Short mmCIF file of C-alpha atoms and ligand atoms in Angstrom, two decimals:
data_model
loop_
_atom_site.label_atom_id
_atom_site.label_comp_id
_atom_site.label_asym_id
_atom_site.label_seq_id
_atom_site.Cartn_x
_atom_site.Cartn_y
_atom_site.Cartn_z
CA MET A 8 -12.25 -2.77 34.19
CA MET A 9 -9.05 -1.27 32.81
CA ASN A 10 -7.40 -4.64 32.26
CA ASP A 11 -10.42 -6.21 30.59
CA ARG A 12 -11.13 -5.84 26.92
CA LEU A 13 -12.35 -2.33 26.32
CA LYS A 14 -15.98 -2.29 25.23
CA ILE A 15 -16.69 0.45 22.72
CA LEU A 16 -20.08 1.44 21.34
CA PHE A 17 -19.33 3.31 18.11
CA VAL A 18 -22.16 5.37 16.63
CA ALA A 19 -21.91 6.74 13.09
CA SER A 20 -24.39 8.05 10.54
CA GLU A 21 -22.51 6.52 7.60
CA ILE A 22 -20.32 3.46 7.24
CA ALA A 23 -18.64 2.17 4.11
CA PRO A 24 -19.54 0.12 2.16
CA PHE A 25 -23.15 0.36 3.38
CA SER A 26 -23.57 4.13 3.19
CA LYS A 27 -21.13 6.87 2.29
CA THR A 28 -21.10 10.56 1.54
CA GLY A 29 -17.52 11.26 2.59
CA GLY A 30 -14.54 10.36 4.72
CA LEU A 31 -16.62 9.70 7.86
CA ALA A 32 -17.86 6.50 6.21
CA ASP A 33 -14.30 5.31 5.55
CA VAL A 34 -13.26 6.03 9.12
CA SER A 35 -16.38 4.37 10.56
CA ALA A 36 -15.57 1.21 8.63
CA ALA A 37 -11.85 1.07 9.32
CA LEU A 38 -11.45 2.31 12.90
CA PRO A 39 -13.87 -0.16 14.59
CA SER A 40 -12.25 -2.97 12.68
CA ALA A 41 -8.73 -1.83 13.70
CA LEU A 42 -9.89 -1.48 17.33
CA ALA A 43 -11.31 -5.01 17.27
CA ALA A 44 -8.01 -6.28 15.84
CA ALA A 45 -6.25 -4.42 18.67
CA GLY A 46 -8.25 -6.35 21.29
CA CYS A 47 -11.33 -4.15 21.90
CA GLU A 48 -14.90 -5.42 21.80
CA VAL A 49 -16.69 -3.06 19.44
CA ARG A 50 -20.34 -2.63 18.56
CA VAL A 51 -21.20 -0.25 15.76
CA VAL A 52 -24.64 1.33 15.45
CA THR A 53 -25.76 2.97 12.21
CA PRO A 54 -29.04 3.52 10.33
CA ARG A 55 -30.20 1.09 7.69
CA TYR A 56 -30.96 3.57 4.96
CA GLY A 57 -33.20 2.66 2.03
CA SER A 58 -30.16 2.14 -0.19
CA ILE A 59 -28.84 -0.65 2.07
CA ASP A 60 -30.25 -3.92 0.83
CA ARG A 61 -30.58 -6.52 3.57
CA ARG A 62 -29.96 -9.55 1.38
CA ARG A 63 -27.12 -8.15 -0.68
CA GLN A 64 -25.33 -6.78 2.38
CA LYS A 65 -25.85 -9.92 4.46
CA ILE A 66 -27.97 -8.24 7.14
CA VAL A 67 -30.47 -10.29 9.14
CA ALA A 68 -33.02 -9.32 11.78
CA ASP A 69 -31.26 -9.32 15.13
CA GLU A 70 -32.69 -11.70 17.68
CA THR A 71 -30.79 -10.38 20.68
CA ALA A 72 -32.00 -6.77 20.72
CA ARG A 73 -35.62 -5.96 21.51
CA GLU A 74 -37.76 -3.79 19.29
CA PHE A 75 -38.67 -0.51 20.88
CA THR A 76 -41.05 2.38 20.31
CA PHE A 77 -39.99 5.81 19.14
CA GLU A 78 -42.42 8.65 18.86
CA VAL A 79 -42.49 10.71 15.69
CA ARG A 80 -44.92 13.65 15.75
CA GLY A 81 -46.96 12.00 18.47
CA ARG A 82 -47.17 8.68 16.62
CA PRO A 83 -45.42 5.65 18.10
CA ILE A 84 -43.20 3.87 15.56
CA ARG A 85 -41.68 0.41 16.00
CA VAL A 86 -37.92 0.31 15.64
CA GLY A 87 -35.87 -2.87 15.30
CA PHE A 88 -32.28 -3.86 14.67
CA GLY A 89 -30.60 -5.67 11.84
CA ARG A 90 -27.23 -7.25 12.21
CA TRP A 91 -24.42 -7.72 9.74
CA THR A 92 -23.62 -11.40 9.54
CA ALA A 93 -20.19 -11.04 7.97
CA ASP A 94 -18.66 -9.32 10.98
CA GLU A 95 -15.20 -10.00 12.36
CA PRO A 96 -14.16 -11.33 15.77
CA GLY A 97 -14.67 -8.57 18.32
CA LEU A 98 -16.77 -6.46 15.96
CA SER A 99 -20.57 -6.40 15.51
CA VAL A 100 -22.44 -4.00 13.28
CA PHE A 101 -26.05 -3.19 14.16
CA PHE A 102 -28.42 -1.39 11.82
CA VAL A 103 -31.25 0.67 13.23
CA GLU A 104 -34.32 -0.26 11.21
CA CYS A 105 -37.06 2.31 10.94
CA GLY A 106 -38.59 2.50 7.49
CA VAL A 107 -40.55 5.68 8.22
CA LEU A 108 -37.36 7.63 8.95
CA TYR A 109 -34.61 5.86 7.03
CA ASP A 110 -36.11 4.19 3.99
CA ARG A 111 -35.21 6.93 1.52
CA PRO A 112 -32.83 7.20 -1.43
CA GLY A 113 -30.40 9.65 0.22
CA VAL A 114 -28.38 9.63 3.43
CA TYR A 115 -28.94 13.18 4.73
CA GLY A 116 -31.07 14.64 1.99
CA ASP A 117 -32.94 14.14 -1.22
CA PRO A 118 -30.42 13.43 -4.00
CA PHE A 119 -32.79 14.94 -6.56
CA THR A 120 -33.47 18.29 -4.91
CA GLY A 121 -30.24 18.51 -2.89
CA MET A 122 -32.32 19.50 0.15
CA ASP A 123 -31.68 18.01 3.60
CA TYR A 124 -34.53 15.87 4.89
CA ALA A 125 -36.79 18.08 7.02
CA ASP A 126 -36.99 15.45 9.79
CA ASN A 127 -33.25 14.94 10.25
CA ASP A 128 -33.75 15.86 13.90
CA TYR A 129 -35.95 12.79 14.43
CA ARG A 130 -33.67 10.65 12.30
CA TYR A 131 -30.60 11.36 14.43
CA ILE A 132 -32.34 11.58 17.77
CA LEU A 133 -33.39 8.03 16.95
CA LEU A 134 -29.86 6.92 16.01
CA THR A 135 -28.43 7.87 19.41
CA ARG A 136 -31.49 6.65 21.34
CA ALA A 137 -31.23 3.33 19.55
CA ALA A 138 -27.63 2.96 20.73
CA PHE A 139 -28.85 3.05 24.35
CA GLU A 140 -31.84 0.80 23.63
CA LEU A 141 -29.47 -1.75 22.14
CA CYS A 142 -27.31 -1.73 25.28
CA ASP A 143 -30.36 -1.89 27.55
CA SER A 144 -32.02 -4.78 25.83
CA THR A 145 -28.87 -6.87 25.38
CA GLY A 146 -27.42 -6.06 28.79
CA TRP A 147 -24.18 -4.98 27.12
CA LYS A 148 -22.39 -2.25 29.07
CA PRO A 149 -19.92 -0.25 27.02
CA ASP A 150 -16.94 1.42 28.68
CA VAL A 151 -17.00 4.21 26.12
CA PHE A 152 -19.78 5.54 23.93
CA HIS A 153 -18.00 6.99 20.90
CA GLY A 154 -19.98 9.49 18.81
CA ASN A 155 -19.01 11.01 15.49
CA ASP A 156 -20.03 14.44 14.22
CA TRP A 157 -23.34 16.20 14.85
CA GLN A 158 -25.47 13.20 13.91
CA SER A 159 -24.28 11.48 17.10
CA GLY A 160 -24.06 14.70 19.10
CA LEU A 161 -26.83 13.69 21.48
CA LEU A 162 -25.01 10.54 22.57
CA PRO A 163 -23.18 12.26 25.47
CA PHE A 164 -26.39 14.02 26.47
CA TRP A 165 -28.22 10.68 26.73
CA LEU A 166 -25.40 9.25 28.82
CA PHE A 167 -25.54 12.26 31.11
CA ARG A 168 -29.28 11.71 31.51
CA ALA A 169 -28.83 7.99 32.09
CA GLN A 170 -26.15 8.57 34.73
CA SER A 171 -28.39 10.94 36.64
CA THR A 172 -30.59 7.90 37.32
CA GLY A 173 -27.65 5.65 38.09
CA GLN A 174 -27.47 3.82 34.76
CA PHE A 175 -24.20 3.24 32.88
CA ALA A 176 -22.41 4.76 35.87
CA ASN A 177 -18.95 3.64 34.76
CA ALA A 178 -19.30 4.59 31.11
CA ARG A 179 -17.76 7.66 29.49
CA THR A 180 -18.20 9.42 26.15
CA LEU A 181 -15.85 10.48 23.40
CA MET A 182 -16.94 12.80 20.60
CA THR A 183 -14.89 12.87 17.42
CA ILE A 184 -15.17 15.88 15.15
CA HIS A 185 -14.74 14.93 11.49
CA ASN A 186 -15.88 18.33 10.22
CA ILE A 187 -16.81 21.16 12.56
CA ALA A 188 -18.59 23.18 9.89
CA TYR A 189 -21.66 20.94 10.08
CA HIS A 190 -23.55 21.79 13.27
CA GLY A 191 -26.86 19.96 13.11
CA LEU A 192 -29.04 23.01 13.75
CA PHE A 193 -32.78 22.75 14.23
CA GLY A 194 -35.66 24.99 15.24
CA PHE A 195 -37.19 25.31 18.67
CA ASP A 196 -39.69 22.50 17.98
CA THR A 197 -36.83 20.04 18.12
CA VAL A 198 -36.12 20.81 21.78
CA ALA A 199 -39.46 19.28 22.80
CA ARG A 200 -38.58 16.13 20.83
CA ILE A 201 -35.52 15.47 23.00
CA ASP A 202 -36.40 14.13 26.39
CA GLY A 203 -34.98 16.42 29.08
CA ALA A 204 -33.53 18.97 26.68
CA ALA A 205 -35.70 21.93 27.71
CA SER A 206 -33.71 22.56 30.91
CA TYR A 207 -30.49 22.87 28.95
CA TYR A 208 -31.80 24.96 26.09
CA TYR A 209 -31.35 28.67 26.82
CA PRO A 210 -29.25 31.47 25.30
CA GLU A 211 -25.56 30.43 25.39
CA GLY A 212 -26.64 27.17 27.04
CA PRO A 213 -25.14 23.79 26.17
CA LEU A 214 -27.77 22.87 23.61
CA GLU A 215 -28.19 26.29 22.00
CA PHE A 216 -26.29 27.96 19.20
CA HIS A 217 -27.43 31.34 17.85
CA GLY A 218 -31.07 30.71 18.68
CA GLN A 219 -31.20 27.14 17.43
CA MET A 220 -31.01 23.66 18.87
CA CYS A 221 -27.48 22.44 18.09
CA PHE A 222 -26.66 18.72 18.10
CA LEU A 223 -22.93 19.27 17.64
CA ARG A 224 -22.74 21.61 20.61
CA ALA A 225 -24.54 19.03 22.74
CA GLY A 226 -21.77 16.60 21.88
CA LEU A 227 -18.94 19.05 22.56
CA GLU A 228 -20.43 20.21 25.86
CA PHE A 229 -21.47 16.90 27.38
CA ALA A 230 -18.73 14.56 26.15
CA ASN A 231 -16.01 13.48 28.59
CA ALA A 232 -13.43 13.88 25.83
CA VAL A 233 -13.34 15.47 22.40
CA ASN A 234 -10.95 14.80 19.58
CA THR A 235 -10.59 15.51 15.92
CA VAL A 236 -8.91 13.79 13.03
CA SER A 237 -5.55 15.54 12.73
CA PRO A 238 -3.30 17.48 15.11
CA THR A 239 -3.23 20.58 12.88
CA TYR A 240 -7.04 20.68 12.58
CA ALA A 241 -7.27 20.33 16.39
CA ARG A 242 -5.25 23.54 16.70
CA GLU A 243 -6.98 25.31 13.83
CA ILE A 244 -10.54 24.80 15.10
CA GLN A 245 -9.60 26.39 18.42
CA SER A 246 -7.77 29.30 16.79
CA GLY A 247 -10.76 31.35 15.65
CA PRO A 248 -13.96 31.45 13.60
CA GLU A 249 -12.22 30.88 10.25
CA PHE A 250 -11.74 27.21 11.16
CA GLY A 251 -13.87 26.87 14.31
CA TYR A 252 -17.14 28.01 12.71
CA GLY A 253 -18.27 29.53 15.99
CA MET A 254 -17.38 26.46 18.09
CA GLU A 255 -13.87 27.73 18.96
CA LYS A 256 -14.85 29.22 22.32
CA ILE A 257 -16.69 26.06 23.33
CA LEU A 258 -13.63 24.01 22.45
CA ARG A 259 -11.24 26.38 24.21
CA ALA A 260 -13.42 26.23 27.31
CA ARG A 261 -12.59 22.54 27.52
CA GLY A 262 -8.98 23.43 28.26
CA ASP A 263 -6.36 21.60 26.28
CA ASP A 264 -8.18 18.29 26.05
CA VAL A 265 -9.10 18.60 22.36
CA ILE A 266 -6.52 16.48 20.62
CA GLY A 267 -5.95 15.32 17.06
CA ILE A 268 -5.47 11.72 15.95
CA LEU A 269 -4.77 11.24 12.26
CA ASN A 270 -7.08 8.95 10.38
CA GLY A 271 -5.56 5.91 8.77
CA LEU A 272 -6.46 4.38 5.47
CA ASP A 273 -8.13 1.09 4.61
CA VAL A 274 -4.88 -0.22 3.15
CA GLU A 275 -6.51 -3.38 1.82
CA THR A 276 -9.12 -1.59 -0.27
CA TRP A 277 -6.60 1.02 -1.35
CA ASN A 278 -3.71 -1.12 -2.48
CA PRO A 279 -2.42 -0.72 -6.06
CA ALA A 280 -0.96 -4.24 -5.92
CA THR A 281 -4.35 -5.93 -5.41
CA ASP A 282 -6.92 -3.31 -6.49
CA ARG A 283 -9.72 -5.06 -8.43
CA HIS A 284 -11.04 -1.81 -9.88
CA ILE A 285 -7.96 -0.83 -11.87
CA PRO A 286 -6.90 -2.13 -15.29
CA ALA A 287 -3.35 -3.01 -14.17
CA THR A 288 -2.04 -3.61 -10.67
CA TYR A 289 1.42 -2.37 -9.69
CA SER A 290 3.66 -1.88 -6.69
CA ARG A 291 6.82 -0.11 -5.57
CA ASP A 292 8.87 -2.91 -7.07
CA ASN A 293 7.32 -2.59 -10.48
CA LEU A 294 5.56 0.58 -11.53
CA ASP A 295 4.94 -0.49 -15.14
CA GLY A 296 1.23 -1.01 -14.47
CA LYS A 297 0.81 2.64 -13.53
CA LYS A 298 1.58 3.69 -17.10
CA LEU A 299 -1.12 1.38 -18.43
CA ASN A 300 -3.61 2.81 -15.94
CA LYS A 301 -2.82 6.29 -17.22
CA GLU A 302 -3.33 5.17 -20.82
CA MET A 303 -6.68 3.57 -20.03
CA LEU A 304 -7.83 6.55 -17.99
CA CYS A 305 -6.89 8.95 -20.80
CA ARG A 306 -8.82 6.80 -23.25
CA GLN A 307 -11.85 6.69 -20.93
CA CYS A 308 -11.85 10.49 -20.74
CA GLY A 309 -11.28 11.08 -24.44
CA PHE A 310 -7.73 12.39 -23.91
CA PRO A 311 -4.77 11.57 -26.13
CA TYR A 312 -2.14 9.67 -24.15
CA GLU A 313 1.13 11.57 -23.78
CA ASP A 314 3.62 10.33 -21.26
CA GLU A 315 5.27 13.73 -20.85
CA VAL A 316 2.03 15.63 -20.11
CA PRO A 317 1.09 15.19 -16.44
CA LEU A 318 -2.43 14.02 -15.73
CA ILE A 319 -3.97 15.72 -12.69
CA GLY A 320 -6.78 13.98 -10.82
CA MET A 321 -9.27 15.26 -8.29
CA ILE A 322 -11.97 13.29 -6.43
CA SER A 323 -13.99 15.43 -4.14
CA ARG A 324 -17.29 16.67 -2.91
CA VAL A 325 -17.81 19.72 -5.12
CA VAL A 326 -18.21 22.25 -2.31
CA ALA A 327 -16.49 25.49 -1.33
CA GLN A 328 -14.47 23.69 1.39
CA LYS A 329 -12.51 21.78 -1.24
CA GLY A 330 -10.97 24.90 -2.81
CA PHE A 331 -12.90 25.18 -6.08
CA GLU A 332 -13.09 28.95 -5.77
CA ILE A 333 -9.30 29.28 -5.99
CA LEU A 334 -8.97 26.47 -8.53
CA ILE A 335 -11.52 27.54 -11.14
CA PRO A 336 -9.82 30.87 -12.05
CA VAL A 337 -6.51 29.12 -12.83
CA ILE A 338 -7.75 26.00 -14.63
CA PRO A 339 -6.83 27.55 -18.04
CA ASP A 340 -3.29 28.31 -16.77
CA ILE A 341 -2.91 24.77 -15.46
CA LEU A 342 -4.07 23.26 -18.76
CA ASP A 343 -1.60 25.51 -20.61
CA LEU A 344 1.42 24.23 -18.67
CA PRO A 345 0.48 21.78 -20.31
CA CYS A 346 -1.47 19.40 -18.07
CA ARG A 347 -4.67 17.44 -18.42
CA MET A 348 -7.24 17.31 -15.67
CA ILE A 349 -9.93 14.90 -14.51
CA VAL A 350 -12.41 15.86 -11.80
CA LEU A 351 -14.88 13.42 -10.23
CA GLY A 352 -17.41 14.67 -7.74
CA SER A 353 -20.80 16.07 -6.99
CA GLY A 354 -22.22 18.80 -4.85
CA ASP A 355 -22.88 22.49 -5.40
CA GLY A 356 -24.88 23.03 -8.60
CA LYS A 357 -23.15 26.29 -9.61
CA LEU A 358 -19.65 24.88 -9.17
CA GLU A 359 -20.64 21.74 -11.06
CA GLN A 360 -21.95 23.91 -13.88
CA MET A 361 -18.61 25.71 -14.18
CA LEU A 362 -16.74 22.41 -14.31
CA THR A 363 -19.18 21.09 -16.92
CA GLU A 364 -18.50 24.21 -18.98
CA PHE A 365 -14.72 23.62 -18.86
CA ALA A 366 -15.27 20.06 -19.98
CA ARG A 367 -17.38 21.30 -22.88
CA THR A 368 -14.95 23.96 -24.04
CA GLN A 369 -11.72 22.03 -23.37
CA PRO A 370 -12.38 18.52 -24.65
CA GLY A 371 -9.29 16.36 -24.67
CA ARG A 372 -7.79 18.47 -21.87
CA PHE A 373 -10.39 18.70 -19.10
CA PHE A 374 -12.85 16.01 -18.03
CA PHE A 375 -15.56 16.30 -15.40
CA ARG A 376 -17.81 13.53 -14.19
CA SER A 377 -20.61 14.55 -11.90
CA GLY A 378 -21.69 11.87 -9.46
CA TYR A 379 -20.34 9.33 -7.05
CA ASP A 380 -18.35 6.49 -8.60
CA GLU A 381 -16.19 4.24 -6.44
CA GLU A 382 -14.58 2.39 -9.35
CA PHE A 383 -13.72 5.55 -11.25
CA ALA A 384 -12.20 6.93 -8.05
CA HIS A 385 -9.81 3.96 -7.91
CA ARG A 386 -8.96 4.40 -11.59
CA ILE A 387 -8.15 8.06 -11.08
CA GLU A 388 -5.91 7.30 -8.09
CA ALA A 389 -4.05 4.71 -10.17
CA GLY A 390 -3.93 6.51 -13.52
CA ALA A 391 -3.22 10.13 -12.57
CA ASP A 392 0.30 11.48 -12.04
CA VAL A 393 -0.70 14.29 -9.69
CA PHE A 394 -3.61 14.60 -7.25
CA LEU A 395 -4.99 18.02 -6.38
CA MET A 396 -6.48 19.04 -2.99
CA PRO A 397 -6.47 22.84 -2.65
CA SER A 398 -8.81 22.72 0.37
CA LYS A 399 -9.81 25.79 2.32
CA TYR A 400 -9.80 23.54 5.35
CA GLU A 401 -9.36 19.79 5.63
CA PRO A 402 -9.95 17.98 8.93
CA CYS A 403 -7.83 15.04 7.80
CA GLY A 404 -8.43 14.16 4.17
CA LEU A 405 -8.03 10.66 2.85
CA ASN A 406 -7.38 11.13 -0.83
CA GLN A 407 -3.90 12.57 -0.33
CA MET A 408 -2.97 9.38 1.54
CA MET A 409 -4.57 7.14 -1.08
CA SER A 410 -2.72 9.10 -3.74
CA MET A 411 0.68 8.67 -2.11
CA ARG A 412 0.01 4.95 -1.79
CA TYR A 413 -0.71 4.85 -5.54
CA GLY A 414 2.43 6.85 -6.43
CA THR A 415 0.25 9.79 -7.47
CA LEU A 416 1.90 12.84 -5.96
CA PRO A 417 -0.42 15.23 -4.15
CA VAL A 418 -0.51 19.01 -4.54
CA VAL A 419 -2.22 20.30 -1.41
CA ARG A 420 -2.91 23.40 0.59
CA ALA A 421 -1.07 23.00 3.89
CA THR A 422 -4.07 22.93 6.22
CA GLY A 423 -5.43 20.39 8.71
CA GLY A 424 -4.55 16.80 7.92
CA LEU A 425 -3.02 17.81 4.59
CA ALA A 426 -0.32 19.73 6.50
CA ASP A 427 0.25 16.71 8.75
CA THR A 428 0.60 14.14 5.96
CA VAL A 429 2.08 15.87 2.90
CA PHE A 430 5.58 17.30 3.20
CA ASP A 431 6.81 19.46 0.36
CA ALA A 432 9.37 17.76 -1.88
CA ASP A 433 11.25 21.02 -2.59
CA ALA A 434 11.30 22.30 1.00
CA ASP A 435 12.10 18.88 2.47
CA PRO A 436 13.90 16.70 -0.10
CA GLN A 437 14.49 13.92 2.47
CA GLN A 438 10.85 13.39 3.45
CA GLY A 439 8.86 15.32 0.84
CA THR A 440 6.25 13.31 -1.01
CA GLY A 441 4.16 16.07 -2.59
CA PHE A 442 3.85 19.80 -3.13
CA SER A 443 2.14 22.21 -0.78
CA PHE A 444 1.20 25.86 -0.58
CA HIS A 445 0.00 27.94 2.36
CA ARG A 446 -1.97 31.01 1.32
CA TYR A 447 -5.52 30.31 0.15
CA HIS A 448 -4.98 32.00 -3.20
CA SER A 449 -5.21 30.98 -6.86
CA GLN A 450 -1.67 32.13 -7.70
CA ASP A 451 -0.16 30.12 -4.86
CA LEU A 452 -2.08 27.07 -6.03
CA LEU A 453 -0.86 27.63 -9.58
CA ARG A 454 2.78 27.97 -8.44
CA ALA A 455 2.55 24.66 -6.55
CA VAL A 456 1.14 22.94 -9.65
CA GLN A 457 3.94 24.53 -11.72
CA ARG A 458 6.53 23.08 -9.33
CA ALA A 459 4.91 19.65 -9.64
CA HIS A 460 4.92 20.06 -13.42
CA GLN A 461 8.63 20.96 -13.47
CA THR A 462 9.52 18.07 -11.20
CA TYR A 463 7.52 15.68 -13.37
CA ALA A 464 9.82 16.54 -16.28
CA ASN A 465 12.75 15.18 -14.24
CA LYS A 466 11.89 11.49 -14.54
CA SER A 467 14.42 10.11 -12.06
CA ARG A 468 13.54 12.65 -9.36
CA TRP A 469 9.83 12.05 -9.88
CA ARG A 470 10.35 8.30 -9.60
CA ALA A 471 12.36 8.72 -6.37
CA ILE A 472 9.56 10.82 -4.82
CA GLN A 473 6.94 8.30 -5.98
CA LEU A 474 8.81 5.44 -4.32
CA LEU A 475 9.13 7.41 -1.10
CA ALA A 476 5.39 8.24 -1.18
CA MET A 477 4.47 4.61 -1.80
CA SER A 478 6.55 3.42 1.13
CA ARG A 479 4.75 5.55 3.71
CA ASP A 480 2.64 3.78 6.31
CA PHE A 481 -0.93 5.04 6.42
CA SER A 482 -2.44 1.98 8.10
CA TRP A 483 -4.83 2.31 11.03
CA ASN A 484 -2.69 0.34 13.50
CA ARG A 485 -0.96 3.33 15.07
CA SER A 486 -4.10 5.48 15.20
CA ALA A 487 -6.12 2.63 16.72
CA GLU A 488 -3.57 2.44 19.55
CA LEU A 489 -3.92 6.21 20.09
CA TYR A 490 -7.72 5.84 20.27
CA LYS A 491 -7.31 3.07 22.83
CA ASP A 492 -5.12 5.40 24.92
CA LEU A 493 -7.76 8.11 24.58
CA TYR A 494 -10.53 5.74 25.71
CA GLN A 495 -8.41 4.81 28.73
CA SER A 496 -7.89 8.45 29.61
CA CYS A 497 -11.66 9.03 29.25
CA LEU A 498 -12.22 6.28 31.77
CA LEU A 499 -9.95 7.96 34.27
CA GLN A 500 -12.22 10.99 34.28
CA PRO A 501 -14.67 11.43 37.12
CA GLY A 502 -17.82 11.14 35.02
CA TYR A 503 -19.93 14.13 34.29
CA SER A 504 -19.30 17.61 35.31
CA ALA A 505 -22.32 18.54 33.28
CA PRO A 506 -22.96 22.08 32.13
CA SER A 507 -25.56 23.70 34.32
CA SER A 508 -29.25 23.78 33.48
CA ALA A 509 -31.29 26.96 33.40
P1 LIG B 4 -14.63 14.51 2.99
O1 LIG B 4 -15.00 13.58 4.10
O2 LIG B 4 -14.49 15.93 3.42
O3 LIG B 4 -15.54 14.38 1.80
P2 LIG B 4 -12.19 12.92 2.71
O4 LIG B 4 -10.97 13.11 1.86
O5 LIG B 4 -11.95 12.72 4.17
O6 LIG B 4 -13.17 14.12 2.43
O7 LIG B 4 -12.96 11.63 2.19
C1 LIG B 4 -13.61 11.61 0.97
C2 LIG B 4 -13.87 10.17 0.60
O8 LIG B 4 -14.95 10.11 -0.32
C3 LIG B 4 -12.71 9.53 -0.09
O9 LIG B 4 -12.76 8.15 0.13
C4 LIG B 4 -13.02 9.87 -1.57
O10 LIG B 4 -12.34 9.03 -2.46
C5 LIG B 4 -14.49 9.67 -1.60
N1 LIG B 4 -15.20 10.42 -2.63
C6 LIG B 4 -15.55 11.73 -2.59
N2 LIG B 4 -16.25 12.05 -3.69
C7 LIG B 4 -16.34 10.92 -4.43
C8 LIG B 4 -16.96 10.61 -5.69
N3 LIG B 4 -17.60 11.52 -6.39
N4 LIG B 4 -16.88 9.34 -6.14
C9 LIG B 4 -16.22 8.40 -5.42
N5 LIG B 4 -15.62 8.63 -4.25
C10 LIG B 4 -15.69 9.87 -3.75
#
């Protein structure tokens, strides 16, 4: 088996460009493709949400996988598979088709009310069940079932159940944590909806977390291997509740097998030399286009264009994790340096309101666009001088890597993947390609922005740092090789040593 092509079944609740709420979608698009290019045979399973149009996205009904029945509140529902027809050699993407559960405008919740869908338990029980149904009906036997975040947390549990009846005996599971703060917690009713779960649901048991059914815990307890998306985050989430969100003990109990593999970037989509979304392309050899992008971006946001005033960009879910609570108090100080700021993002209503208020009272200096806008995101990466990520925690983070590739120097808090990818230009002049601060505090954030501002005034130094940033390799190739090694080490494990039932 070990010398054959590795067969990987990759399950993810969002995949760009079909569905996306954050970095998981980028990873779920790029990693399977990089694994296929590295010689693996990869099948991806994801829901076909209402927003994914079959015709436009080149999805057809799949003839190879049988329909199956899934029970929702006692009612049997027919579930089928769609298949992406534009797939690459070694890579197939399957969409789980179940209108009753997935045909809605949002991915996890209602975009109008901001509330999670009340039946998310059914929706993600189905996703992981469908992965096994697909294998059963096509006779395809993966070496590794690879789940991502709580939405695929039941994948290892299903494999454990299957192996107890002799099925998929040689397969193993890997769980990747993209953000440990999201647990997938449900009430007691959910336990009865998961075949075989009742025996493993008891206080402190492998499916329970503070009196609730926990999908993430199921994944962490039953998986043969667990990893996360940067080495620093792997250490942080085991260090205590601040980063581990209550899962630290469960992770520590696994011994030292929780490792970090940095995400790569889709370097074709995020390439300033070929980017179709930006007014002017540019590269390391000729940065002239970047100036034009800044001019156009300033115009779009109603700012005057001034070369000597740095333009700071931010693209982010507007949630506490991303550092808005330390940023908001010092926005006036940052604007007074002087700088101009553009924020794109959506999320928490109160935070969005505060940003809207800044935009109203500081026109020409502060711009906020609420919403999700892929093209504007590219324009910000290309047109800004500085990119801000003051995250409280950051499992890996992609925007700092995109920014460096676009010669837009990041100011980051040194946590998780930000600590692993951005080295401070003052502390490390040889390798530094950004500015970082450690303490989660407004004044420390402000000082880092001040340092970026001072450095910006020194044109030749700024240019040298930009060129260094743009020459860094953030492609998936290296990480895909590390995932292949991790799959191989999963396969060396003796199968389940399952947590005990009650
Ligand atoms: P997270 O997964 O925590 O949201 P990441 O940095 O890993 O953070 O990934 C975020 C991804 O989502 C990036 O590709 C980023 O550009 C994109 N993104 C976030 N918010 C928006 C938005 N409002 N419009 C466009 N793209 C966005």
